[in-house]
mmCIF file of N, CA and C in Angstrom:
data_model
loop_
_atom_site.group_PDB
_atom_site.id
_atom_site.type_symbol
_atom_site.label_atom_id
_atom_site.label_comp_id
_atom_site.label_asym_id
_atom_site.label_seq_id
_atom_site.Cartn_x
_atom_site.Cartn_y
_atom_site.Cartn_z
ATOM 1 N N MET L 536 -2.851 5.874 -17.114
ATOM 2 C CA MET L 536 -2.025 6.196 -16.104
ATOM 3 C C MET L 536 -1.690 4.951 -15.296
ATOM 4 N N ILE L 537 -0.451 4.821 -14.941
ATOM 5 C CA ILE L 537 -0.075 3.669 -14.076
ATOM 6 C C ILE L 537 0.244 4.133 -12.689
ATOM 7 N N PHE L 538 -0.282 3.603 -11.786
ATOM 8 C CA PHE L 538 0.087 3.796 -10.394
ATOM 9 C C PHE L 538 0.772 2.552 -10.023
ATOM 10 N N HIS L 539 2.065 2.697 -9.643
ATOM 11 C CA HIS L 539 2.796 1.459 -9.268
ATOM 12 C C HIS L 539 3.198 1.430 -7.758
ATOM 13 N N THR L 540 3.249 0.293 -7.201
ATOM 14 C CA THR L 540 3.589 0.108 -5.850
ATOM 15 C C THR L 540 4.710 -0.850 -5.590
ATOM 16 N N LEU L 541 5.829 -0.685 -6.408
ATOM 17 C CA LEU L 541 6.919 -1.538 -6.396
ATOM 18 C C LEU L 541 7.930 -1.117 -5.281
ATOM 19 N N VAL L 542 8.298 -1.953 -4.385
ATOM 20 C CA VAL L 542 9.327 -1.595 -3.364
ATOM 21 C C VAL L 542 10.674 -1.749 -3.973
ATOM 22 N N SER L 543 11.012 -2.520 -4.913
ATOM 23 C CA SER L 543 12.322 -2.571 -5.547
ATOM 24 C C SER L 543 12.448 -1.308 -6.390
ATOM 25 N N THR L 544 13.570 -0.565 -6.120
ATOM 26 C CA THR L 544 13.908 0.611 -6.920
ATOM 27 C C THR L 544 14.180 0.367 -8.382
ATOM 28 N N ASP L 545 14.793 -0.789 -8.607
ATOM 29 C CA ASP L 545 15.150 -1.136 -9.920
ATOM 30 C C ASP L 545 13.897 -1.388 -10.735
ATOM 31 N N LEU L 546 12.893 -2.213 -10.277
ATOM 32 C CA LEU L 546 11.723 -2.374 -10.882
ATOM 33 C C LEU L 546 10.895 -1.063 -11.130
ATOM 34 N N SER L 547 10.859 -0.278 -10.041
ATOM 35 C CA SER L 547 10.194 1.013 -10.165
ATOM 36 C C SER L 547 10.725 1.853 -11.298
ATOM 37 N N GLN L 548 12.114 1.804 -11.378
ATOM 38 C CA GLN L 548 12.726 2.649 -12.460
ATOM 39 C C GLN L 548 12.414 2.138 -13.748
ATOM 40 N N MET L 549 12.317 0.737 -13.907
ATOM 41 C CA MET L 549 11.959 0.151 -15.198
ATOM 42 C C MET L 549 10.551 0.579 -15.615
ATOM 43 N N VAL L 550 9.619 0.752 -14.793
ATOM 44 C CA VAL L 550 8.225 1.168 -14.952
ATOM 45 C C VAL L 550 8.289 2.620 -15.407
ATOM 46 N N VAL L 551 9.098 3.460 -14.774
ATOM 47 C CA VAL L 551 9.192 4.860 -15.084
ATOM 48 C C VAL L 551 9.652 5.037 -16.532
ATOM 49 N N THR L 552 10.864 4.270 -16.782
ATOM 50 C CA THR L 552 11.381 4.370 -18.078
ATOM 51 C C THR L 552 10.401 3.919 -19.201
ATOM 52 N N PHE L 553 9.628 2.877 -18.910
ATOM 53 C CA PHE L 553 8.641 2.380 -19.916
ATOM 54 C C PHE L 553 7.668 3.388 -20.110
ATOM 55 N N CYS L 554 7.169 4.003 -19.105
ATOM 56 C CA CYS L 554 6.129 4.996 -19.200
ATOM 57 C C CYS L 554 6.655 6.234 -19.960
ATOM 58 N N LYS L 555 7.781 6.694 -19.702
ATOM 59 C CA LYS L 555 8.300 7.777 -20.362
ATOM 60 C C LYS L 555 8.505 7.568 -21.913
ATOM 61 N N GLU L 556 8.896 6.326 -22.165
ATOM 62 C CA GLU L 556 9.140 5.961 -23.614
ATOM 63 C C GLU L 556 7.849 5.782 -24.407
ATOM 64 N N ASN L 557 6.744 5.500 -23.772
ATOM 65 C CA ASN L 557 5.587 5.224 -24.347
ATOM 66 C C ASN L 557 4.470 6.310 -24.008
ATOM 67 N N GLY L 558 4.831 7.562 -23.457
ATOM 68 C CA GLY L 558 4.023 8.530 -23.315
ATOM 69 C C GLY L 558 2.850 8.248 -22.324
ATOM 70 N N ILE L 559 3.073 7.486 -21.197
ATOM 71 C CA ILE L 559 2.133 7.137 -20.273
ATOM 72 C C ILE L 559 2.375 7.843 -19.074
ATOM 73 N N TYR L 560 1.363 8.404 -18.296
ATOM 74 C CA TYR L 560 1.566 9.036 -17.046
ATOM 75 C C TYR L 560 1.783 7.905 -16.029
ATOM 76 N N ASP L 561 2.650 8.304 -15.102
ATOM 77 C CA ASP L 561 2.870 7.296 -13.940
ATOM 78 C C ASP L 561 3.031 8.016 -12.640
ATOM 79 N N PHE L 562 2.740 7.283 -11.489
ATOM 80 C CA PHE L 562 2.940 7.816 -10.142
ATOM 81 C C PHE L 562 3.396 6.575 -9.348
ATOM 82 N N ASP L 563 4.592 6.777 -8.681
ATOM 83 C CA ASP L 563 5.045 5.781 -7.826
ATOM 84 C C ASP L 563 4.458 5.996 -6.396
ATOM 85 N N CYS L 564 3.662 5.060 -6.017
ATOM 86 C CA CYS L 564 2.921 5.143 -4.790
ATOM 87 C C CYS L 564 3.640 4.694 -3.575
ATOM 88 N N ILE L 565 4.887 4.159 -3.823
ATOM 89 C CA ILE L 565 5.667 3.655 -2.707
ATOM 90 C C ILE L 565 6.964 4.423 -2.520
ATOM 91 N N GLN L 566 7.833 4.379 -3.605
ATOM 92 C CA GLN L 566 9.066 5.065 -3.485
ATOM 93 C C GLN L 566 9.046 6.564 -3.166
ATOM 94 N N THR L 567 8.148 7.316 -3.724
ATOM 95 C CA THR L 567 7.977 8.728 -3.433
ATOM 96 C C THR L 567 7.700 8.954 -1.941
ATOM 97 N N PRO L 568 6.606 8.315 -1.440
ATOM 98 C CA PRO L 568 6.336 8.545 -0.019
ATOM 99 C C PRO L 568 7.363 8.096 0.894
ATOM 100 N N MET L 569 8.098 6.953 0.646
ATOM 101 C CA MET L 569 9.202 6.483 1.481
ATOM 102 C C MET L 569 10.342 7.623 1.521
ATOM 103 N N LYS L 570 10.675 8.144 0.278
ATOM 104 C CA LYS L 570 11.639 9.179 0.197
ATOM 105 C C LYS L 570 11.278 10.419 1.116
ATOM 106 N N LEU L 571 9.975 10.776 1.053
ATOM 107 C CA LEU L 571 9.518 11.843 1.835
ATOM 108 C C LEU L 571 9.610 11.536 3.325
ATOM 109 N N LEU L 572 9.168 10.413 3.713
ATOM 110 C CA LEU L 572 9.210 9.958 5.072
ATOM 111 C C LEU L 572 10.657 9.913 5.660
ATOM 112 N N SER L 573 11.534 9.415 4.764
ATOM 113 C CA SER L 573 12.986 9.359 5.250
ATOM 114 C C SER L 573 13.776 10.574 5.204
ATOM 115 N N GLY L 574 13.133 11.620 4.536
ATOM 116 C CA GLY L 574 13.871 12.906 4.389
ATOM 117 C C GLY L 574 14.934 12.803 3.430
ATOM 118 N N GLN L 575 14.952 11.938 2.462
ATOM 119 C CA GLN L 575 15.959 11.842 1.423
ATOM 120 C C GLN L 575 15.653 12.888 0.376
ATOM 121 N N PRO L 576 16.767 13.647 -0.108
ATOM 122 C CA PRO L 576 16.659 14.585 -1.117
ATOM 123 C C PRO L 576 16.337 13.947 -2.529
ATOM 124 N N GLY L 577 16.065 14.669 -3.465
ATOM 125 C CA GLY L 577 15.857 14.243 -4.833
ATOM 126 C C GLY L 577 14.544 13.421 -4.951
ATOM 127 N N ASN L 578 13.512 13.931 -4.332
ATOM 128 C CA ASN L 578 12.165 13.213 -4.420
ATOM 129 C C ASN L 578 11.808 13.297 -5.811
ATOM 130 N N ARG L 579 11.208 12.343 -6.432
ATOM 131 C CA ARG L 579 10.772 12.165 -7.901
ATOM 132 C C ARG L 579 9.364 12.577 -7.888
ATOM 133 N N GLN L 580 9.131 13.633 -8.663
ATOM 134 C CA GLN L 580 7.776 14.011 -9.007
ATOM 135 C C GLN L 580 7.142 13.046 -9.967
ATOM 136 N N PRO L 581 5.774 12.928 -9.965
ATOM 137 C CA PRO L 581 5.150 12.225 -10.963
ATOM 138 C C PRO L 581 5.568 12.648 -12.400
ATOM 139 N N THR L 582 5.627 11.807 -13.364
ATOM 140 C CA THR L 582 6.123 12.287 -14.733
ATOM 141 C C THR L 582 4.854 12.368 -15.595
ATOM 142 N N PHE L 583 4.854 13.314 -16.510
ATOM 143 C CA PHE L 583 3.856 13.518 -17.389
ATOM 144 C C PHE L 583 4.425 13.628 -18.831
ATOM 145 N N PRO L 584 3.938 12.890 -19.712
ATOM 146 C CA PRO L 584 4.578 12.918 -21.094
ATOM 147 C C PRO L 584 4.322 14.375 -21.696
ATOM 148 N N GLY L 585 5.272 14.599 -22.662
ATOM 149 C CA GLY L 585 5.045 15.889 -23.328
ATOM 150 C C GLY L 585 6.173 16.782 -23.095
#
């Protein structure tokens, strides 16, 4: 499992894509809470392969 704390949305998305392609669990520890706090829709849930 990869817990990432990238502030850059582009880098964060690269990690998410890498994890999906390689069957690795990931959780974005920065972008997800920032979206929740700012009230932005489309919050990304942690991804799980399979």
